[in-house]
Amino acid sequence: MDRLKSSARLMIVSDLDHTMVDHHDPENLSILRFNALWEAKYRHDSLLVFSTGRSPTLYKQLRKEKPMLTPDITIMSVGTEITYGNDMVPDEGWVNVLNNKWDKSIVTEETSKIPELTLQSETEQRPHKVSFYVKKEKAQEVMKNLSEILVKRGLDVKIIYSGGMDLDILPQGAGKGQALAYLHKKLTAEGKLPQNTLACGDSGNDAELFTIPDVHGVMVKNAQEELLQWYAENAKNNPKIIHADETCAAGIIQAIGHFKLGPNTSPRDVPNLLDAKLDQIDPAYEVVKFYLFLEKWQRAEIEDPERFINNLKSICSPSGAYVSPFGVEVSLHDVIAKLKDSYGDKKGKQYRIWVDQVFSSQIDSDTWLVKFKKWEQTGKQK
């Protein structure tokens, strides 16, 4: 959060599975559309927060499988772990909050006596989260009985059922909503409360996100029954919460436009990127645009390759340079000239390119330095 000197223009707090990430989209087009929009228009002055039920182990596994951006903040294990930046530095203050009236050993002891509960894998058992599977028809009864038992043992816990099968036991102060409230409080103390916050989810463990004051909320089109039921009972008349017409990340893009939180046209949705004209130079947008062009180029989706090569040369200064991750500096015009050799080399393949953490700084009146990470994926190989 320290990279921003003032309040973020927008903070997006999004669940991952079936919200940001569409597991039914082999081309990953929904999340790739979001990625391009975020890096082109929001990364420089906004905050991206992933809020997932996944443990750190499963979160890192998902990052290897899907074309995900690097968030500024990661909330994991159903709001029981908060980390910052690329190194995922843990928030020790949050750990102290969660220790209140929590004893994992007591939770483990009492749940072992309930046959309807099936313990999830060891990676999903965390210091402040114990997770099980339970059949849908048994869930409400198990939750009621378990809550009464743990209160008698002196614990103050929260039991969350989501996905039609997952049951998580957490400290009362934990959860995705409480983690977001904690971040808001922390940012407010620093004088950096975001101008707008958009919470995005699809399942029961996301409901808390929509209860935080002054937060816009979007339930994606494919939201699960338990979240829709919560919405009908608690938030149907709240104009700040919508049920999107689009699934997963496309629903997030729709919500940005619905609430007028900023631009919501992804560069991936612009038919002819190189003909798109901006009122003023936008280095981040140009980087996103170039790599989208490169993806289409290698997939042989450019109808007039020669015209595009000439167009690229015309918008790049003859003195412009590309510096590789190894520190090798090459003329931009030389890089463009060599593009002819790669035309169509990924034709017929599920090949995608996305850029991540695009940051630009102006060196002088007509010179910019742009730093970013570039990723490629062919099929399931990243």
Short mmCIF file of C-alpha atoms in Angstrom, two decimals:
data_model
loop_
_atom_site.label_atom_id
_atom_site.label_comp_id
_atom_site.label_asym_id
_atom_site.label_seq_id
_atom_site.Cartn_x
_atom_site.Cartn_y
_atom_site.Cartn_z
CA MET A 1 0.00 0.00 0.00
CA ASP A 2 2.99 2.28 0.51
CA ARG A 3 3.54 2.83 -3.22
CA LEU A 4 0.57 5.24 -3.34
CA LYS A 5 1.23 8.65 -1.80
CA SER A 6 -2.48 9.46 -1.51
CA SER A 7 -5.87 7.72 -1.55
CA ALA A 8 -6.38 5.09 -4.24
CA ARG A 9 -8.82 6.15 -6.94
CA LEU A 10 -10.37 2.68 -6.79
CA MET A 11 -9.79 -0.40 -4.66
CA ILE A 12 -11.15 -3.62 -6.10
CA VAL A 13 -11.55 -6.46 -3.61
CA SER A 14 -12.33 -9.63 -5.52
CA ASP A 15 -12.85 -13.28 -4.76
CA LEU A 16 -10.93 -15.57 -7.14
CA ASP A 17 -12.63 -18.88 -7.97
CA HIS A 18 -15.69 -18.27 -10.16
CA THR A 19 -15.42 -14.50 -9.66
CA MET A 20 -12.13 -13.20 -11.01
CA VAL A 21 -11.23 -16.65 -12.39
CA ASP A 22 -13.64 -18.48 -14.71
CA HIS A 23 -12.83 -22.18 -14.54
CA HIS A 24 -15.27 -22.87 -17.40
CA ASP A 25 -13.46 -20.60 -19.87
CA PRO A 26 -10.51 -22.47 -21.43
CA GLU A 27 -9.38 -19.30 -23.25
CA ASN A 28 -9.49 -17.22 -20.03
CA LEU A 29 -10.89 -14.31 -22.02
CA SER A 30 -12.88 -12.82 -19.13
CA ILE A 31 -9.90 -12.40 -16.78
CA LEU A 32 -7.63 -11.34 -19.66
CA ARG A 33 -10.08 -8.55 -20.50
CA PHE A 34 -9.94 -7.39 -16.88
CA ASN A 35 -6.14 -7.63 -16.80
CA ALA A 36 -5.77 -5.35 -19.82
CA LEU A 37 -8.20 -2.79 -18.39
CA TRP A 38 -6.53 -2.77 -14.96
CA GLU A 39 -2.98 -2.38 -16.24
CA ALA A 40 -3.90 0.23 -18.85
CA LYS A 41 -6.13 2.43 -16.71
CA TYR A 42 -5.93 1.62 -12.99
CA ARG A 43 -2.67 0.06 -11.80
CA HIS A 44 -0.84 3.39 -11.40
CA ASP A 45 -3.26 4.95 -8.90
CA SER A 46 -5.49 2.15 -7.61
CA LEU A 47 -5.29 -0.97 -5.43
CA LEU A 48 -6.05 -4.55 -6.43
CA VAL A 49 -6.94 -6.92 -3.60
CA PHE A 50 -7.57 -10.64 -4.02
CA SER A 51 -9.77 -12.10 -1.27
CA THR A 52 -9.92 -15.87 -1.47
CA GLY A 53 -10.91 -18.85 0.61
CA ARG A 54 -7.79 -20.61 -0.66
CA SER A 55 -4.81 -21.21 1.57
CA PRO A 56 -1.45 -19.75 0.49
CA THR A 57 -0.54 -23.15 -1.02
CA LEU A 58 -3.64 -23.37 -3.22
CA TYR A 59 -3.49 -19.65 -4.03
CA LYS A 60 0.05 -20.01 -5.40
CA GLN A 61 -1.06 -23.09 -7.34
CA LEU A 62 -3.86 -21.11 -8.98
CA ARG A 63 -1.40 -18.36 -9.98
CA LYS A 64 0.60 -20.99 -11.87
CA GLU A 65 -2.48 -22.20 -13.72
CA LYS A 66 -4.33 -19.01 -14.62
CA PRO A 67 -3.34 -15.62 -16.13
CA MET A 68 -3.67 -13.65 -12.90
CA LEU A 69 -2.25 -10.24 -12.11
CA THR A 70 -0.12 -9.57 -9.04
CA PRO A 71 -2.34 -7.96 -6.38
CA ASP A 72 -1.22 -5.21 -4.02
CA ILE A 73 -2.84 -7.06 -1.12
CA THR A 74 -3.79 -10.73 -0.75
CA ILE A 75 -6.46 -11.88 1.71
CA MET A 76 -6.41 -15.68 2.04
CA SER A 77 -7.94 -18.52 4.02
CA VAL A 78 -11.39 -16.85 4.19
CA GLY A 79 -10.09 -13.58 5.62
CA THR A 80 -7.73 -15.03 8.22
CA GLU A 81 -4.47 -14.06 6.49
CA ILE A 82 -3.53 -10.67 5.02
CA THR A 83 -0.28 -10.18 3.10
CA TYR A 84 1.25 -7.30 1.14
CA GLY A 85 3.13 -6.97 -2.13
CA ASN A 86 5.13 -9.38 -4.26
CA ASP A 87 6.79 -10.93 -1.21
CA MET A 88 3.44 -11.49 0.51
CA VAL A 89 4.56 -9.93 3.79
CA PRO A 90 2.08 -10.92 6.55
CA ASP A 91 0.15 -8.34 8.58
CA GLU A 92 1.08 -9.14 12.18
CA GLY A 93 -1.50 -6.69 13.52
CA TRP A 94 -4.26 -8.78 11.94
CA VAL A 95 -2.86 -11.93 13.56
CA ASN A 96 -3.15 -10.27 16.98
CA VAL A 97 -6.78 -9.33 16.29
CA LEU A 98 -7.67 -12.94 15.43
CA ASN A 99 -6.10 -14.47 18.55
CA ASN A 100 -8.95 -13.12 20.70
CA LYS A 101 -11.06 -15.99 22.13
CA TRP A 102 -9.60 -18.49 19.66
CA ASP A 103 -8.10 -21.91 20.40
CA LYS A 104 -7.60 -24.16 17.40
CA SER A 105 -7.00 -27.23 19.55
CA ILE A 106 -10.49 -26.95 21.10
CA VAL A 107 -12.07 -26.55 17.65
CA THR A 108 -10.24 -29.65 16.43
CA GLU A 109 -11.26 -31.64 19.50
CA GLU A 110 -14.97 -30.82 19.27
CA THR A 111 -15.29 -31.22 15.49
CA SER A 112 -13.70 -34.68 15.67
CA LYS A 113 -16.85 -35.80 17.51
CA ILE A 114 -19.16 -34.85 14.61
CA PRO A 115 -19.33 -37.64 11.97
CA GLU A 116 -21.01 -35.44 9.35
CA LEU A 117 -17.81 -33.36 9.04
CA THR A 118 -15.03 -34.48 6.70
CA LEU A 119 -11.72 -32.70 7.27
CA GLN A 120 -10.29 -30.93 4.21
CA SER A 121 -6.66 -31.41 3.16
CA GLU A 122 -3.83 -30.42 5.49
CA THR A 123 -2.92 -27.40 3.31
CA GLU A 124 -6.36 -25.91 4.06
CA GLN A 125 -5.95 -26.09 7.85
CA ARG A 126 -4.47 -22.76 8.91
CA PRO A 127 -3.63 -21.12 12.27
CA HIS A 128 -6.99 -19.32 12.35
CA LYS A 129 -9.07 -21.56 10.08
CA VAL A 130 -10.29 -25.16 10.35
CA SER A 131 -12.03 -26.42 7.21
CA PHE A 132 -14.37 -29.32 6.45
CA TYR A 133 -16.71 -30.72 3.84
CA VAL A 134 -20.33 -31.29 4.82
CA LYS A 135 -23.35 -32.39 2.80
CA LYS A 136 -25.74 -29.58 1.95
CA GLU A 137 -28.73 -31.18 3.68
CA LYS A 138 -26.77 -31.51 6.94
CA ALA A 139 -25.06 -28.11 6.94
CA GLN A 140 -27.54 -25.97 8.90
CA GLU A 141 -28.04 -28.50 11.67
CA VAL A 142 -24.28 -29.10 12.04
CA MET A 143 -23.58 -25.37 12.15
CA LYS A 144 -26.21 -24.74 14.84
CA ASN A 145 -25.03 -27.57 17.10
CA LEU A 146 -21.35 -26.80 16.62
CA SER A 147 -21.83 -23.13 17.42
CA GLU A 148 -23.53 -23.96 20.73
CA ILE A 149 -20.78 -26.42 21.67
CA LEU A 150 -17.93 -23.99 20.98
CA VAL A 151 -19.62 -21.15 22.90
CA LYS A 152 -19.83 -23.46 25.92
CA ARG A 153 -16.10 -24.10 25.56
CA GLY A 154 -15.43 -20.35 25.83
CA LEU A 155 -14.68 -19.63 22.18
CA ASP A 156 -16.10 -16.84 20.03
CA VAL A 157 -16.17 -18.27 16.51
CA LYS A 158 -17.70 -17.70 13.11
CA ILE A 159 -18.92 -20.64 11.02
CA ILE A 160 -19.21 -20.04 7.27
CA TYR A 161 -20.83 -22.39 4.75
CA SER A 162 -20.17 -21.82 1.05
CA GLY A 163 -20.01 -23.54 -2.30
CA GLY A 164 -22.65 -26.07 -1.29
CA MET A 165 -20.04 -28.15 0.55
CA ASP A 166 -17.33 -26.10 2.33
CA LEU A 167 -17.61 -25.34 6.05
CA ASP A 168 -14.99 -23.06 7.63
CA ILE A 169 -14.58 -22.30 11.33
CA LEU A 170 -12.83 -19.01 12.07
CA PRO A 171 -12.36 -16.56 14.95
CA GLN A 172 -15.39 -14.25 15.27
CA GLY A 173 -13.27 -11.29 14.16
CA ALA A 174 -12.17 -13.03 10.96
CA GLY A 175 -13.78 -13.33 7.53
CA LYS A 176 -13.49 -11.57 4.22
CA GLY A 177 -15.66 -8.65 5.35
CA GLN A 178 -13.79 -8.10 8.59
CA ALA A 179 -10.47 -8.24 6.76
CA LEU A 180 -11.72 -5.54 4.38
CA ALA A 181 -12.98 -3.43 7.31
CA TYR A 182 -9.54 -3.78 8.93
CA LEU A 183 -7.83 -2.59 5.72
CA HIS A 184 -10.21 0.38 5.48
CA LYS A 185 -9.44 1.31 9.10
CA LYS A 186 -5.71 1.01 8.48
CA LEU A 187 -5.88 3.12 5.31
CA THR A 188 -8.03 5.72 7.06
CA ALA A 189 -5.42 6.05 9.83
CA GLU A 190 -2.84 6.78 7.12
CA GLY A 191 -5.14 9.31 5.43
CA LYS A 192 -5.47 7.03 2.40
CA LEU A 193 -9.02 5.64 2.45
CA PRO A 194 -9.80 4.77 -1.21
CA GLN A 195 -12.16 7.12 -3.04
CA ASN A 196 -14.21 4.06 -4.03
CA THR A 197 -14.15 0.37 -3.13
CA LEU A 198 -15.75 -2.35 -5.25
CA ALA A 199 -16.28 -5.78 -3.65
CA CYS A 200 -16.82 -8.74 -6.00
CA GLY A 201 -17.97 -12.26 -5.19
CA ASP A 202 -20.00 -15.33 -6.07
CA SER A 203 -20.48 -17.46 -2.93
CA GLY A 204 -21.59 -17.40 0.69
CA ASN A 205 -18.20 -16.51 2.12
CA ASP A 206 -18.28 -13.31 0.03
CA ALA A 207 -21.51 -11.97 1.59
CA GLU A 208 -19.62 -10.17 4.37
CA LEU A 209 -17.79 -8.06 1.79
CA PHE A 210 -21.08 -6.39 0.85
CA THR A 211 -21.88 -5.39 4.44
CA ILE A 212 -18.96 -2.99 4.84
CA PRO A 213 -20.15 0.66 4.86
CA ASP A 214 -19.73 2.73 1.67
CA VAL A 215 -18.61 -0.25 -0.43
CA HIS A 216 -20.03 -0.93 -3.89
CA GLY A 217 -20.72 -4.60 -4.50
CA VAL A 218 -21.21 -6.92 -7.46
CA MET A 219 -22.41 -10.49 -7.38
CA VAL A 220 -21.35 -11.97 -10.70
CA LYS A 221 -24.02 -13.57 -12.90
CA ASN A 222 -22.95 -17.09 -11.90
CA ALA A 223 -23.30 -16.37 -8.15
CA GLN A 224 -24.24 -19.40 -6.08
CA GLU A 225 -27.56 -20.03 -4.39
CA GLU A 226 -26.42 -19.19 -0.86
CA LEU A 227 -25.21 -15.72 -1.91
CA LEU A 228 -28.36 -14.98 -3.92
CA GLN A 229 -30.44 -16.02 -0.91
CA TRP A 230 -28.43 -13.68 1.33
CA TYR A 231 -28.95 -10.88 -1.20
CA ALA A 232 -32.72 -11.46 -1.32
CA GLU A 233 -32.97 -11.39 2.47
CA ASN A 234 -30.54 -8.57 3.25
CA ALA A 235 -29.65 -6.33 0.33
CA LYS A 236 -32.23 -6.47 -2.44
CA ASN A 237 -33.09 -2.79 -2.05
CA ASN A 238 -29.50 -1.62 -1.68
CA PRO A 239 -28.60 0.33 -4.85
CA LYS A 240 -24.89 -0.12 -4.10
CA ILE A 241 -25.09 -3.89 -4.68
CA ILE A 242 -25.92 -5.40 -8.07
CA HIS A 243 -26.31 -8.85 -9.58
CA ALA A 244 -24.34 -8.62 -12.83
CA ASP A 245 -25.54 -9.80 -16.23
CA GLU A 246 -22.02 -11.05 -17.01
CA THR A 247 -20.12 -13.95 -15.49
CA CYS A 248 -16.87 -13.77 -13.53
CA ALA A 249 -14.42 -10.95 -14.39
CA ALA A 250 -16.75 -9.66 -17.12
CA GLY A 251 -19.25 -8.94 -14.35
CA ILE A 252 -16.60 -6.92 -12.50
CA ILE A 253 -15.98 -4.83 -15.62
CA GLN A 254 -19.74 -4.33 -15.93
CA ALA A 255 -19.93 -3.12 -12.32
CA ILE A 256 -17.15 -0.56 -12.85
CA GLY A 257 -19.28 0.96 -15.59
CA HIS A 258 -22.59 0.62 -13.72
CA PHE A 259 -21.29 2.50 -10.68
CA LYS A 260 -19.31 4.98 -12.83
CA LEU A 261 -16.09 4.17 -10.99
CA GLY A 262 -13.88 4.87 -14.01
CA PRO A 263 -13.16 3.59 -17.55
CA ASN A 264 -14.64 0.17 -18.25
CA THR A 265 -13.68 -0.48 -21.87
CA SER A 266 -10.91 -3.06 -21.90
CA PRO A 267 -8.22 -2.62 -24.56
CA ARG A 268 -9.07 -6.21 -25.53
CA ASP A 269 -12.51 -4.96 -26.58
CA VAL A 270 -11.15 -2.29 -28.96
CA PRO A 271 -11.45 -3.71 -32.51
CA ASN A 272 -8.42 -1.98 -34.02
CA LEU A 273 -5.97 -1.07 -31.28
CA LEU A 274 -3.32 0.58 -33.42
CA ASP A 275 -5.88 2.95 -34.92
CA ALA A 276 -7.12 3.99 -31.46
CA LYS A 277 -6.17 7.60 -30.72
CA LEU A 278 -5.68 9.05 -27.26
CA ASP A 279 -5.99 12.71 -26.30
CA GLN A 280 -2.59 12.51 -24.62
CA ILE A 281 0.26 10.04 -24.35
CA ASP A 282 -0.43 7.16 -21.96
CA PRO A 283 2.63 4.89 -21.67
CA ALA A 284 0.84 2.15 -19.71
CA TYR A 285 -1.93 1.97 -22.29
CA GLU A 286 0.65 1.84 -25.10
CA VAL A 287 2.47 -1.09 -23.46
CA VAL A 288 -0.78 -3.02 -22.98
CA LYS A 289 -1.79 -2.23 -26.54
CA PHE A 290 1.55 -3.35 -28.00
CA TYR A 291 1.46 -6.76 -26.32
CA LEU A 292 -2.15 -7.32 -27.33
CA PHE A 293 -1.04 -6.58 -30.87
CA LEU A 294 1.88 -8.99 -30.47
CA GLU A 295 -0.50 -11.73 -29.31
CA LYS A 296 -2.69 -11.23 -32.37
CA TRP A 297 0.40 -11.04 -34.55
CA GLN A 298 1.71 -14.40 -33.39
CA ARG A 299 -1.77 -15.93 -33.66
CA ALA A 300 -1.93 -14.64 -37.30
CA GLU A 301 -5.01 -12.53 -36.57
CA ILE A 302 -3.68 -9.34 -38.20
CA GLU A 303 -5.17 -8.85 -41.67
CA ASP A 304 -2.63 -6.38 -43.08
CA PRO A 305 0.72 -7.11 -41.35
CA GLU A 306 2.80 -4.63 -43.37
CA ARG A 307 0.50 -1.71 -42.54
CA PHE A 308 0.68 -2.54 -38.86
CA ILE A 309 4.48 -2.68 -38.92
CA ASN A 310 4.61 0.77 -40.51
CA ASN A 311 2.04 2.10 -38.02
CA LEU A 312 4.10 0.84 -35.09
CA LYS A 313 7.26 2.46 -36.42
CA SER A 314 5.46 5.78 -36.90
CA ILE A 315 4.36 6.01 -33.25
CA CYS A 316 7.74 4.96 -31.81
CA SER A 317 10.57 7.46 -31.59
CA PRO A 318 13.71 6.45 -33.58
CA SER A 319 15.65 6.91 -30.33
CA GLY A 320 13.27 4.67 -28.34
CA ALA A 321 14.81 1.61 -26.71
CA TYR A 322 13.66 -1.71 -25.28
CA VAL A 323 15.60 -3.04 -22.29
CA SER A 324 15.30 -6.79 -21.74
CA PRO A 325 15.12 -8.37 -18.24
CA PHE A 326 18.81 -9.18 -18.72
CA GLY A 327 19.70 -5.50 -19.16
CA VAL A 328 20.30 -5.68 -22.92
CA GLU A 329 19.20 -2.49 -24.68
CA VAL A 330 17.84 -2.77 -28.22
CA SER A 331 16.43 -0.14 -30.57
CA LEU A 332 12.61 -0.20 -30.61
CA HIS A 333 12.68 0.07 -34.42
CA ASP A 334 14.94 -3.02 -34.59
CA VAL A 335 12.53 -4.92 -32.35
CA ILE A 336 9.63 -3.94 -34.61
CA ALA A 337 11.54 -4.93 -37.77
CA LYS A 338 12.13 -8.43 -36.37
CA LEU A 339 8.42 -8.97 -35.80
CA LYS A 340 8.08 -10.26 -39.38
CA ASP A 341 9.94 -13.41 -38.35
CA SER A 342 7.34 -14.33 -35.70
CA TYR A 343 4.13 -13.70 -37.65
CA GLY A 344 1.77 -16.65 -37.19
CA ASP A 345 4.19 -18.78 -35.16
CA LYS A 346 1.41 -19.45 -32.60
CA LYS A 347 -1.40 -19.89 -35.13
CA GLY A 348 -4.05 -22.39 -34.05
CA LYS A 349 -2.78 -22.50 -30.47
CA GLN A 350 -4.37 -21.24 -27.22
CA TYR A 351 -1.68 -18.58 -26.95
CA ARG A 352 -2.13 -15.47 -24.81
CA ILE A 353 0.07 -12.60 -23.59
CA TRP A 354 -0.61 -10.30 -20.66
CA VAL A 355 1.43 -7.68 -18.86
CA ASP A 356 1.50 -7.17 -15.11
CA GLN A 357 2.52 -4.37 -12.74
CA VAL A 358 2.91 -1.74 -15.47
CA PHE A 359 4.47 1.37 -13.92
CA SER A 360 5.64 4.40 -15.89
CA SER A 361 7.65 7.47 -14.91
CA GLN A 362 8.37 10.55 -16.98
CA ILE A 363 12.08 11.25 -17.45
CA ASP A 364 11.72 14.52 -19.34
CA SER A 365 9.19 16.28 -21.57
CA ASP A 366 9.13 13.54 -24.21
CA THR A 367 10.75 10.52 -22.54
CA TRP A 368 9.13 7.85 -20.39
CA LEU A 369 10.48 4.84 -18.54
CA VAL A 370 8.00 1.97 -18.33
CA LYS A 371 8.62 -1.10 -16.18
CA PHE A 372 6.43 -4.18 -16.32
CA LYS A 373 6.28 -7.97 -16.26
CA LYS A 374 5.28 -9.87 -19.38
CA TRP A 375 3.67 -13.30 -19.21
CA GLU A 376 2.75 -15.84 -21.86
CA GLN A 377 0.52 -18.88 -21.77
CA THR A 378 -0.01 -21.62 -24.35
CA GLY A 379 -2.88 -23.87 -23.36
CA LYS A 380 -2.29 -24.66 -19.70
CA GLN A 381 1.44 -23.96 -19.84
CA LYS A 382 2.43 -20.60 -18.32
#
